[in-house]
mmCIF file of C-alpha atoms in Angstrom:
data_model
loop_
_atom_site.group_PDB
_atom_site.id
_atom_site.type_symbol
_atom_site.label_atom_id
_atom_site.label_comp_id
_atom_site.label_asym_id
_atom_site.label_seq_id
_atom_site.Cartn_x
_atom_site.Cartn_y
_atom_site.Cartn_z
ATOM 1 C CA ALA A 1 16.308 203.397 45.374
ATOM 2 C CA GLN A 2 19.730 201.842 45.562
ATOM 3 C CA SER A 3 22.010 201.605 42.563
ATOM 4 C CA VAL A 4 25.533 200.380 41.868
ATOM 5 C CA THR A 5 27.970 201.745 39.321
ATOM 6 C CA GLN A 6 31.039 199.938 38.095
ATOM 7 C CA LEU A 7 32.714 202.478 35.878
ATOM 8 C CA ASP A 8 35.163 200.125 34.187
ATOM 9 C CA SER A 9 33.708 197.416 31.976
ATOM 10 C CA GLN A 10 37.146 195.954 31.285
ATOM 11 C CA VAL A 11 40.482 196.211 33.091
ATOM 12 C CA PRO A 12 43.550 194.746 31.387
ATOM 13 C CA VAL A 13 46.625 194.285 33.555
ATOM 14 C CA PHE A 14 49.907 192.385 33.490
ATOM 15 C CA GLU A 15 50.604 189.583 35.919
ATOM 16 C CA GLU A 16 52.062 190.691 39.284
ATOM 17 C CA ALA A 17 50.851 194.266 38.773
ATOM 18 C CA PRO A 18 48.429 195.886 41.240
ATOM 19 C CA VAL A 19 44.805 196.386 40.272
ATOM 20 C CA GLU A 20 41.803 198.363 41.506
ATOM 21 C CA LEU A 21 38.245 197.681 40.395
ATOM 22 C CA ARG A 22 35.974 200.587 41.164
ATOM 23 C CA CYS A 23 32.496 200.427 42.637
ATOM 24 C CA ASN A 24 30.251 203.312 43.678
ATOM 25 C CA TYR A 25 26.791 202.991 45.117
ATOM 26 C CA SER A 26 23.909 205.279 45.911
ATOM 27 C CA SER A 27 21.616 204.739 48.842
ATOM 28 C CA SER A 28 19.665 206.761 51.345
ATOM 29 C CA VAL A 29 19.973 204.101 54.039
ATOM 30 C CA SER A 30 22.723 201.964 55.504
ATOM 31 C CA VAL A 31 23.575 199.106 53.209
ATOM 32 C CA TYR A 32 25.594 195.948 53.049
ATOM 33 C CA LEU A 33 28.115 195.612 50.240
ATOM 34 C CA PHE A 34 29.430 192.574 48.431
ATOM 35 C CA TRP A 35 31.946 191.626 45.767
ATOM 36 C CA TYR A 36 31.337 188.500 43.725
ATOM 37 C CA VAL A 37 33.616 186.812 41.158
ATOM 38 C CA GLN A 38 32.437 184.859 38.122
ATOM 39 C CA TYR A 39 34.655 182.525 36.123
ATOM 40 C CA PRO A 40 33.600 181.613 32.553
ATOM 41 C CA ASN A 41 30.370 179.603 32.341
ATOM 42 C CA GLN A 42 30.007 179.439 36.097
ATOM 43 C CA GLY A 43 27.855 181.045 38.728
ATOM 44 C CA LEU A 44 28.901 183.837 41.057
ATOM 45 C CA GLN A 45 31.092 183.179 44.077
ATOM 46 C CA LEU A 46 31.219 185.497 47.058
ATOM 47 C CA LEU A 47 34.609 187.179 47.282
ATOM 48 C CA LEU A 48 34.097 189.428 50.304
ATOM 49 C CA LYS A 49 31.482 191.473 52.090
ATOM 50 C CA TYR A 50 31.165 194.572 54.210
ATOM 51 C CA LEU A 51 28.518 194.475 56.899
ATOM 52 C CA SER A 52 29.785 196.782 59.659
ATOM 53 C CA GLY A 53 32.870 197.520 61.742
ATOM 54 C CA SER A 54 36.282 197.798 60.086
ATOM 55 C CA THR A 55 36.038 199.505 56.735
ATOM 56 C CA LEU A 56 38.751 197.307 55.236
ATOM 57 C CA VAL A 57 37.702 193.755 54.446
ATOM 58 C CA GLU A 58 39.875 191.003 53.033
ATOM 59 C CA SER A 59 39.367 187.773 51.151
ATOM 60 C CA ILE A 60 41.395 184.590 51.459
ATOM 61 C CA ASN A 61 43.006 184.997 48.022
ATOM 62 C CA GLY A 62 44.598 188.406 48.526
ATOM 63 C CA PHE A 63 41.812 190.750 47.473
ATOM 64 C CA GLU A 64 40.675 193.540 49.747
ATOM 65 C CA ALA A 65 38.006 196.206 49.578
ATOM 66 C CA GLU A 66 37.582 199.408 51.502
ATOM 67 C CA PHE A 67 34.219 200.866 52.406
ATOM 68 C CA ASN A 68 34.225 204.649 52.143
ATOM 69 C CA LYS A 69 30.942 206.097 53.331
ATOM 70 C CA SER A 70 31.709 209.713 52.435
ATOM 71 C CA GLN A 71 32.559 208.770 48.857
ATOM 72 C CA THR A 72 29.945 205.986 48.706
ATOM 73 C CA SER A 73 32.558 203.646 47.311
ATOM 74 C CA PHE A 74 33.628 200.054 47.830
ATOM 75 C CA HIS A 75 36.622 199.595 45.551
ATOM 76 C CA LEU A 76 38.280 196.201 45.191
ATOM 77 C CA ARG A 77 42.078 195.981 45.168
ATOM 78 C CA LYS A 78 44.817 193.431 44.893
ATOM 79 C CA PRO A 79 48.522 194.346 45.187
ATOM 80 C CA SER A 80 49.741 191.626 42.784
ATOM 81 C CA VAL A 81 47.426 189.762 40.398
ATOM 82 C CA HIS A 82 47.796 186.272 38.954
ATOM 83 C CA ILE A 83 46.680 184.827 35.646
ATOM 84 C CA SER A 84 44.074 182.859 37.587
ATOM 85 C CA ASP A 85 42.405 186.108 38.694
ATOM 86 C CA THR A 86 41.096 186.584 35.165
ATOM 87 C CA ALA A 87 37.325 186.695 35.633
ATOM 88 C CA GLU A 88 34.353 189.025 35.840
ATOM 89 C CA TYR A 89 33.815 190.854 39.100
ATOM 90 C CA PHE A 90 30.466 192.157 40.322
ATOM 91 C CA CYS A 91 29.810 194.663 43.062
ATOM 92 C CA ALA A 92 26.427 194.425 44.776
ATOM 93 C CA VAL A 93 24.472 196.288 47.443
ATOM 94 C CA SER A 94 21.815 194.735 49.632
ATOM 95 C CA ASP A 95 18.550 196.608 49.849
ATOM 96 C CA PRO A 96 17.282 196.208 53.443
ATOM 97 C CA ASN A 97 13.769 197.300 52.467
ATOM 98 C CA THR A 98 13.199 194.796 49.677
ATOM 99 C CA ASP A 99 15.595 191.986 50.634
ATOM 100 C CA LYS A 100 17.083 192.109 47.136
ATOM 101 C CA LEU A 101 20.633 192.445 45.837
ATOM 102 C CA ILE A 102 21.332 195.221 43.368
ATOM 103 C CA PHE A 103 24.226 194.383 41.052
ATOM 104 C CA GLY A 104 26.574 196.540 39.058
ATOM 105 C CA THR A 105 27.150 195.724 35.406
ATOM 106 C CA GLY A 106 30.433 193.964 36.148
ATOM 107 C CA THR A 107 34.126 194.515 35.404
ATOM 108 C CA ARG A 108 36.049 192.044 33.333
ATOM 109 C CA LEU A 109 39.578 191.665 34.703
ATOM 110 C CA GLN A 110 41.991 190.296 32.113
ATOM 111 C CA VAL A 111 45.445 189.379 33.410
ATOM 112 C CA PHE A 112 48.203 189.000 30.810
ATOM 113 C CA PRO A 113 51.497 187.144 31.292
ATOM 114 C CA ASP B 1 28.166 169.123 50.238
ATOM 115 C CA GLY B 2 25.428 171.714 50.395
ATOM 116 C CA GLY B 3 24.779 173.804 47.358
ATOM 117 C CA ILE B 4 22.556 174.828 44.486
ATOM 118 C CA THR B 5 22.078 172.615 41.452
ATOM 119 C CA GLN B 6 20.852 174.012 38.173
ATOM 120 C CA SER B 7 19.934 171.793 35.250
ATOM 121 C CA PRO B 8 20.417 171.437 32.422
ATOM 122 C CA LYS B 9 23.669 173.310 31.867
ATOM 123 C CA TYR B 10 22.755 173.984 28.222
ATOM 124 C CA LEU B 11 19.235 174.200 26.799
ATOM 125 C CA PHE B 12 17.905 174.861 23.341
ATOM 126 C CA ARG B 13 14.439 176.169 22.599
ATOM 127 C CA LYS B 14 12.464 176.177 19.412
ATOM 128 C CA GLU B 15 10.301 179.111 18.450
ATOM 129 C CA GLY B 16 6.938 179.025 20.249
ATOM 130 C CA GLN B 17 8.076 176.480 22.822
ATOM 131 C CA ASN B 18 8.007 176.738 26.588
ATOM 132 C CA VAL B 19 11.020 175.421 28.483
ATOM 133 C CA THR B 20 11.605 174.897 32.195
ATOM 134 C CA LEU B 21 14.891 175.437 34.008
ATOM 135 C CA SER B 22 15.441 173.514 37.202
ATOM 136 C CA CYS B 23 16.915 174.894 40.435
ATOM 137 C CA GLU B 24 17.323 172.779 43.552
ATOM 138 C CA GLN B 25 19.062 173.719 46.819
ATOM 139 C CA ASN B 26 19.919 171.706 49.921
ATOM 140 C CA LEU B 27 21.097 174.657 51.998
ATOM 141 C CA ASN B 28 17.791 174.932 53.858
ATOM 142 C CA HIS B 29 17.430 178.493 52.583
ATOM 143 C CA ASP B 30 14.039 180.148 52.602
ATOM 144 C CA ALA B 31 14.657 182.679 49.836
ATOM 145 C CA MET B 32 15.373 181.823 46.211
ATOM 146 C CA TYR B 33 16.014 184.028 43.191
ATOM 147 C CA TRP B 34 16.226 183.843 39.399
ATOM 148 C CA TYR B 35 18.467 186.181 37.433
ATOM 149 C CA ARG B 36 19.094 186.697 33.780
ATOM 150 C CA GLN B 37 22.604 187.635 32.659
ATOM 151 C CA ASP B 38 23.353 189.270 29.318
ATOM 152 C CA PRO B 39 26.788 190.536 28.237
ATOM 153 C CA GLY B 40 27.485 194.013 29.570
ATOM 154 C CA GLN B 41 24.230 194.208 31.549
ATOM 155 C CA GLY B 42 25.081 192.449 34.755
ATOM 156 C CA LEU B 43 22.389 190.453 36.516
ATOM 157 C CA ARG B 44 18.730 191.340 36.280
ATOM 158 C CA LEU B 45 16.183 189.900 38.677
ATOM 159 C CA ILE B 46 13.346 187.900 37.094
ATOM 160 C CA TYR B 47 11.460 186.460 40.080
ATOM 161 C CA TYR B 48 12.140 185.776 43.727
ATOM 162 C CA SER B 49 10.514 183.840 46.515
ATOM 163 C CA GLN B 50 10.976 184.323 50.234
ATOM 164 C CA ILE B 51 8.767 181.465 51.365
ATOM 165 C CA VAL B 52 7.059 178.383 49.992
ATOM 166 C CA ASN B 53 3.934 179.040 47.903
ATOM 167 C CA ASP B 54 4.765 182.713 47.534
ATOM 168 C CA PHE B 55 6.825 184.631 44.975
ATOM 169 C CA GLN B 56 7.217 188.152 43.613
ATOM 170 C CA LYS B 57 8.053 189.625 40.236
ATOM 171 C CA GLY B 58 11.463 191.128 39.759
ATOM 172 C CA ASP B 59 12.499 193.752 37.254
ATOM 173 C CA ILE B 60 12.030 191.682 34.063
ATOM 174 C CA ALA B 61 9.287 189.128 34.830
ATOM 175 C CA GLU B 62 7.417 189.411 31.520
ATOM 176 C CA GLY B 63 7.544 186.168 29.555
ATOM 177 C CA TYR B 64 8.592 184.087 32.576
ATOM 178 C CA SER B 65 6.750 182.109 35.240
ATOM 179 C CA VAL B 66 7.801 180.332 38.443
ATOM 180 C CA SER B 67 6.436 178.097 41.159
ATOM 181 C CA ARG B 68 7.564 177.389 44.703
ATOM 182 C CA GLU B 69 5.795 174.254 45.887
ATOM 183 C CA LYS B 70 8.757 173.010 47.912
ATOM 184 C CA LYS B 71 11.388 174.841 49.903
ATOM 185 C CA GLU B 72 14.167 173.136 47.967
ATOM 186 C CA SER B 73 12.905 173.826 44.456
ATOM 187 C CA PHE B 74 12.230 176.962 42.410
ATOM 188 C CA PRO B 75 11.773 176.099 38.701
ATOM 189 C CA LEU B 76 11.658 178.834 36.078
ATOM 190 C CA THR B 77 9.583 178.494 32.898
ATOM 191 C CA VAL B 78 10.559 180.573 29.898
ATOM 192 C CA THR B 79 7.374 180.936 27.902
ATOM 193 C CA SER B 80 6.895 181.595 24.217
ATOM 194 C CA ALA B 81 5.932 185.155 25.175
ATOM 195 C CA GLN B 82 9.579 185.865 25.991
ATOM 196 C CA LYS B 83 10.771 187.074 22.597
ATOM 197 C CA ASN B 84 14.469 187.239 23.362
ATOM 198 C CA PRO B 85 15.194 184.339 25.722
ATOM 199 C CA THR B 86 18.810 183.697 24.717
ATOM 200 C CA ALA B 87 20.813 184.372 27.888
ATOM 201 C CA PHE B 88 22.601 182.831 30.855
ATOM 202 C CA TYR B 89 20.188 182.117 33.719
ATOM 203 C CA LEU B 90 21.351 182.011 37.322
ATOM 204 C CA CYS B 91 19.525 180.741 40.363
ATOM 205 C CA ALA B 92 20.463 181.861 43.881
ATOM 206 C CA SER B 93 19.326 181.334 47.438
ATOM 207 C CA ARG B 94 19.952 182.717 50.895
ATOM 208 C CA THR B 95 18.660 182.675 54.424
ATOM 209 C CA THR B 96 16.091 185.282 55.312
ATOM 210 C CA GLY B 97 15.781 187.426 58.395
ATOM 211 C CA SER B 98 18.600 189.824 57.610
ATOM 212 C CA SER B 99 19.735 191.469 54.405
ATOM 213 C CA ASN B 100 23.373 191.066 55.461
ATOM 214 C CA GLN B 101 23.390 187.443 54.388
ATOM 215 C CA PRO B 102 24.984 186.839 50.954
ATOM 216 C CA GLN B 103 23.273 184.986 48.158
ATOM 217 C CA HIS B 104 24.656 181.633 47.027
ATOM 218 C CA PHE B 105 24.580 180.869 43.303
ATOM 219 C CA GLY B 106 24.234 177.822 41.096
ATOM 220 C CA ASP B 107 26.403 177.296 38.020
ATOM 221 C CA GLY B 108 23.775 178.541 35.602
ATOM 222 C CA THR B 109 21.861 177.372 32.551
ATOM 223 C CA ARG B 110 22.655 178.734 29.116
ATOM 224 C CA LEU B 111 19.544 178.975 26.968
ATOM 225 C CA SER B 112 19.740 179.357 23.207
ATOM 226 C CA ILE B 113 17.166 179.597 20.442
ATOM 227 C CA LEU B 114 17.282 177.114 17.594
#
């Protein structure tokens, strides 16, 4: 069965500093990987996804994630964060056998001025 | 604009009472999902439905019930058997046919016990 591990429950960082949110997954089959962002009292919004092809995927607001098959990782990075990036970030893997998404427990990114 | 509408945004339940959370989508998606979110636990799947008049239990279905009479609607009932219902509930939908399609989420309903 698939599983997703987000090792960091909270990541504090100063504005304009770089950040990396870690995500590792386990799966015996090829999977699709997603990052979602959740702002307070809202639903989840898709940030970016890896389906196939280039292992580096980018979002429109400066985030990027790199799929590493050998390390079974899909870490999310941003070279310079803004206050507005403060939110909770969820990594998820799509299970092709059950048509379900398996979520990690989330990482709360707190950006300080 | 297409999207998913959850209502109400806040809901209060008395002990022994059943309550129903609404989820409506106009994205023409076949599959719909209900998740429960608790602090530090991420999202846990309650029920999901891939087609009208059919649904499956997720990982924490006990104390909940659903129906899927219309493609657009997937209401969730929190029954009195659910002993710890206080949580944030999220509804999602997506197209079927390939697991590479992302799920789209509503803005959630926060349920509290009086």
